[in-house]
Amino acid sequence: SAIQQLPDGRLLVVEDETGLRDMLGILFRREGYKVTLASGLREGLEAVTSAPDPFGLVVTDLMMPDGSGMDLL
């Protein structure tokens, strides 16, 4: 399964649209992932810098009010 390919099953979803962010969180959690949600660049950066270990995967919006997904990556 895909979760076996992701170290410790942790992923970060960064999306400024609440409905889409919540939907992605639900879908990934149903698949067994440990999901952290962030509403924009600032929250995404805080999640990345405060995590004890790197996320195995980051799913990010490209255009957000406070910056771009490329800035985060």
CSV table of N, CA and C in Angstrom, one decimal:
chain,number,residue,atom,x,y,z
A,1,SER,N,0.8,-1.2,0.0
A,1,SER,CA,0.0,0.0,0.0
A,1,SER,C,0.9,1.3,0.0
A,2,ALA,N,0.3,2.4,-0.4
A,2,ALA,CA,1.0,3.6,-0.5
A,2,ALA,C,1.6,4.1,0.9
A,3,ILE,N,0.8,3.8,2.0
A,3,ILE,CA,1.3,4.3,3.3
A,3,ILE,C,2.6,3.6,3.7
A,4,GLN,N,2.8,2.4,3.2
A,4,GLN,CA,4.1,1.7,3.5
A,4,GLN,C,5.2,2.4,2.9
A,5,GLN,N,5.0,3.1,1.8
A,5,GLN,CA,6.1,3.8,1.1
A,5,GLN,C,6.4,5.2,1.7
A,6,LEU,N,5.6,5.6,2.6
A,6,LEU,CA,5.8,7.0,3.2
A,6,LEU,C,6.3,6.8,4.6
A,7,PRO,N,7.5,7.2,4.9
A,7,PRO,CA,8.1,7.0,6.3
A,7,PRO,C,7.2,7.5,7.3
A,8,ASP,N,6.9,6.7,8.3
A,8,ASP,CA,6.0,6.9,9.4
A,8,ASP,C,4.6,7.5,9.1
A,9,GLY,N,4.2,7.5,7.8
A,9,GLY,CA,2.9,7.9,7.4
A,9,GLY,C,2.5,9.3,7.6
A,10,ARG,N,3.4,10.2,7.9
A,10,ARG,CA,3.1,11.6,8.2
A,10,ARG,C,3.1,12.4,6.9
A,11,LEU,N,2.1,13.3,6.7
A,11,LEU,CA,2.1,14.2,5.6
A,11,LEU,C,1.5,15.5,6.0
A,12,LEU,N,1.8,16.5,5.3
A,12,LEU,CA,1.4,17.9,5.5
A,12,LEU,C,0.5,18.4,4.3
A,13,VAL,N,-0.7,18.9,4.6
A,13,VAL,CA,-1.5,19.4,3.6
A,13,VAL,C,-1.6,20.9,3.8
A,14,VAL,N,-1.2,21.8,2.9
A,14,VAL,CA,-1.3,23.2,3.0
A,14,VAL,C,-2.2,23.7,1.9
A,15,GLU,N,-3.4,24.3,2.3
A,15,GLU,CA,-4.4,24.7,1.4
A,15,GLU,C,-5.2,25.8,2.1
A,16,ASP,N,-5.4,26.9,1.4
A,16,ASP,CA,-6.1,28.1,2.0
A,16,ASP,C,-7.6,27.9,1.9
A,17,GLU,N,-8.1,27.1,1.0
A,17,GLU,CA,-9.6,26.9,1.0
A,17,GLU,C,-10.0,25.8,2.0
A,18,THR,N,-10.8,26.3,3.0
A,18,THR,CA,-11.1,25.4,4.1
A,18,THR,C,-11.8,24.1,3.7
A,19,GLY,N,-12.7,24.2,2.8
A,19,GLY,CA,-13.4,22.9,2.4
A,19,GLY,C,-12.5,21.9,1.8
A,20,LEU,N,-11.7,22.4,0.9
A,20,LEU,CA,-10.7,21.5,0.2
A,20,LEU,C,-9.7,20.9,1.2
A,21,ARG,N,-9.2,21.8,2.0
A,21,ARG,CA,-8.2,21.4,3.1
A,21,ARG,C,-8.8,20.3,4.0
A,22,ASP,N,-10.1,20.5,4.4
A,22,ASP,CA,-10.7,19.5,5.3
A,22,ASP,C,-11.0,18.2,4.6
A,23,MET,N,-11.4,18.3,3.3
A,23,MET,CA,-11.7,17.1,2.5
A,23,MET,C,-10.4,16.3,2.3
A,24,LEU,N,-9.3,16.9,2.0
A,24,LEU,CA,-8.1,16.2,1.8
A,24,LEU,C,-7.6,15.6,3.1
A,25,GLY,N,-7.8,16.3,4.2
A,25,GLY,CA,-7.5,15.7,5.5
A,25,GLY,C,-8.3,14.4,5.8
A,26,ILE,N,-9.6,14.5,5.5
A,26,ILE,CA,-10.4,13.3,5.7
A,26,ILE,C,-10.0,12.2,4.8
A,27,LEU,N,-9.8,12.4,3.6
A,27,LEU,CA,-9.4,11.4,2.6
A,27,LEU,C,-8.1,10.7,3.0
A,28,PHE,N,-7.1,11.5,3.3
A,28,PHE,CA,-5.8,10.9,3.7
A,28,PHE,C,-5.9,10.2,5.0
A,29,ARG,N,-6.6,10.7,6.0
A,29,ARG,CA,-6.8,10.0,7.2
A,29,ARG,C,-7.5,8.6,7.0
A,30,ARG,N,-8.5,8.6,6.2
A,30,ARG,CA,-9.2,7.3,5.9
A,30,ARG,C,-8.2,6.3,5.3
A,31,GLU,N,-7.2,6.8,4.6
A,31,GLU,CA,-6.2,5.9,4.1
A,31,GLU,C,-5.1,5.5,5.1
A,32,GLY,N,-5.2,6.0,6.3
A,32,GLY,CA,-4.3,5.7,7.4
A,32,GLY,C,-3.1,6.6,7.6
A,33,TYR,N,-3.1,7.8,6.9
A,33,TYR,CA,-2.0,8.7,7.1
A,33,TYR,C,-2.2,9.6,8.3
A,34,LYS,N,-1.1,10.0,8.9
A,34,LYS,CA,-1.1,11.0,10.0
A,34,LYS,C,-1.0,12.4,9.4
A,35,VAL,N,-2.1,13.1,9.3
A,35,VAL,CA,-2.2,14.3,8.6
A,35,VAL,C,-2.1,15.6,9.5
A,36,THR,N,-1.3,16.5,9.0
A,36,THR,CA,-1.2,17.8,9.6
A,36,THR,C,-1.8,18.8,8.6
A,37,LEU,N,-2.7,19.7,9.0
A,37,LEU,CA,-3.3,20.6,8.1
A,37,LEU,C,-2.8,22.0,8.4
A,38,ALA,N,-2.6,22.8,7.3
A,38,ALA,CA,-2.2,24.2,7.5
A,38,ALA,C,-3.0,25.0,6.5
A,39,SER,N,-3.3,26.2,6.9
A,39,SER,CA,-4.2,27.1,6.0
A,39,SER,C,-3.5,28.0,5.1
A,40,GLY,N,-2.2,28.0,5.1
A,40,GLY,CA,-1.4,28.9,4.3
A,40,GLY,C,0.1,28.7,4.5
A,41,LEU,N,0.8,29.6,3.8
A,41,LEU,CA,2.3,29.5,3.8
A,41,LEU,C,2.8,29.6,5.3
A,42,ARG,N,2.4,30.6,6.0
A,42,ARG,CA,2.9,30.8,7.4
A,42,ARG,C,2.6,29.6,8.3
A,43,GLU,N,1.4,29.1,8.2
A,43,GLU,CA,1.1,27.9,9.1
A,43,GLU,C,1.9,26.7,8.6
A,44,GLY,N,2.1,26.5,7.3
A,44,GLY,CA,2.8,25.5,6.7
A,44,GLY,C,4.3,25.5,7.2
A,45,LEU,N,4.9,26.7,7.1
A,45,LEU,CA,6.3,26.9,7.6
A,45,LEU,C,6.4,26.5,9.1
A,46,GLU,N,5.4,27.0,9.9
A,46,GLU,CA,5.5,26.7,11.3
A,46,GLU,C,5.4,25.1,11.5
A,47,ALA,N,4.5,24.5,10.7
A,47,ALA,CA,4.4,23.0,10.9
A,47,ALA,C,5.7,22.3,10.5
A,48,VAL,N,6.4,22.8,9.4
A,48,VAL,CA,7.6,22.2,9.0
A,48,VAL,C,8.7,22.4,10.0
A,49,THR,N,8.8,23.6,10.5
A,49,THR,CA,10.0,23.9,11.4
A,49,THR,C,9.8,23.4,12.8
A,50,SER,N,8.5,23.2,13.2
A,50,SER,CA,8.3,22.7,14.6
A,50,SER,C,8.2,21.2,14.6
A,51,ALA,N,8.1,20.5,13.5
A,51,ALA,CA,8.0,19.0,13.5
A,51,ALA,C,9.3,18.4,13.9
A,52,PRO,N,9.3,17.4,14.8
A,52,PRO,CA,10.5,16.8,15.2
A,52,PRO,C,11.3,16.1,14.1
A,53,ASP,N,10.5,15.6,13.1
A,53,ASP,CA,11.1,14.9,11.9
A,53,ASP,C,10.5,15.5,10.7
A,54,PRO,N,11.1,15.4,9.5
A,54,PRO,CA,10.6,15.9,8.3
A,54,PRO,C,9.3,15.1,7.9
A,55,PHE,N,8.4,15.8,7.3
A,55,PHE,CA,7.2,15.1,6.7
A,55,PHE,C,7.6,14.3,5.6
A,56,GLY,N,7.0,13.1,5.4
A,56,GLY,CA,7.3,12.3,4.3
A,56,GLY,C,6.7,12.8,3.0
A,57,LEU,N,5.7,13.6,3.1
A,57,LEU,CA,5.1,14.2,1.9
A,57,LEU,C,4.4,15.5,2.2
A,58,VAL,N,4.5,16.5,1.3
A,58,VAL,CA,3.9,17.8,1.5
A,58,VAL,C,3.0,18.0,0.3
A,59,VAL,N,1.7,18.2,0.5
A,59,VAL,CA,0.7,18.5,-0.6
A,59,VAL,C,0.3,19.9,-0.3
A,60,THR,N,0.6,20.8,-1.3
A,60,THR,CA,0.4,22.2,-1.1
A,60,THR,C,-0.2,22.9,-2.3
A,61,ASP,N,-1.0,23.8,-2.0
A,61,ASP,CA,-1.6,24.7,-3.0
A,61,ASP,C,-0.5,25.6,-3.6
A,62,LEU,N,-0.6,25.9,-4.8
A,62,LEU,CA,0.5,26.8,-5.4
A,62,LEU,C,0.3,28.2,-5.1
A,63,MET,N,-0.9,28.7,-5.1
A,63,MET,CA,-1.2,30.1,-4.9
A,63,MET,C,-2.0,30.3,-3.7
A,64,MET,N,-1.5,31.0,-2.7
A,64,MET,CA,-2.2,31.3,-1.4
A,64,MET,C,-2.0,32.8,-1.1
A,65,PRO,N,-2.9,33.3,-0.3
A,65,PRO,CA,-2.9,34.8,0.0
A,65,PRO,C,-1.5,35.2,0.6
A,66,ASP,N,-0.9,34.4,1.4
A,66,ASP,CA,0.3,34.8,2.1
A,66,ASP,C,1.6,34.2,1.5
A,67,GLY,N,1.5,33.7,0.3
A,67,GLY,CA,2.7,33.2,-0.4
A,67,GLY,C,2.4,32.0,-1.3
A,68,SER,N,3.4,31.4,-1.8
A,68,SER,CA,3.2,30.3,-2.8
A,68,SER,C,3.6,28.9,-2.2
A,69,GLY,N,3.1,27.9,-2.7
A,69,GLY,CA,3.6,26.5,-2.4
A,69,GLY,C,5.0,26.4,-2.7
A,70,MET,N,5.5,27.0,-3.7
A,70,MET,CA,6.9,26.9,-4.1
A,70,MET,C,7.8,27.6,-3.0
A,71,ASP,N,7.3,28.6,-2.4
A,71,ASP,CA,8.0,29.2,-1.2
A,71,ASP,C,8.1,28.3,-0.1
A,72,LEU,N,7.1,27.5,0.2
A,72,LEU,CA,7.1,26.5,1.2
A,72,LEU,C,8.1,25.4,0.9
A,73,LEU,N,8.0,24.9,-0.3
A,73,LEU,CA,8.9,23.8,-0.7
A,73,LEU,C,10.4,24.2,-0.7
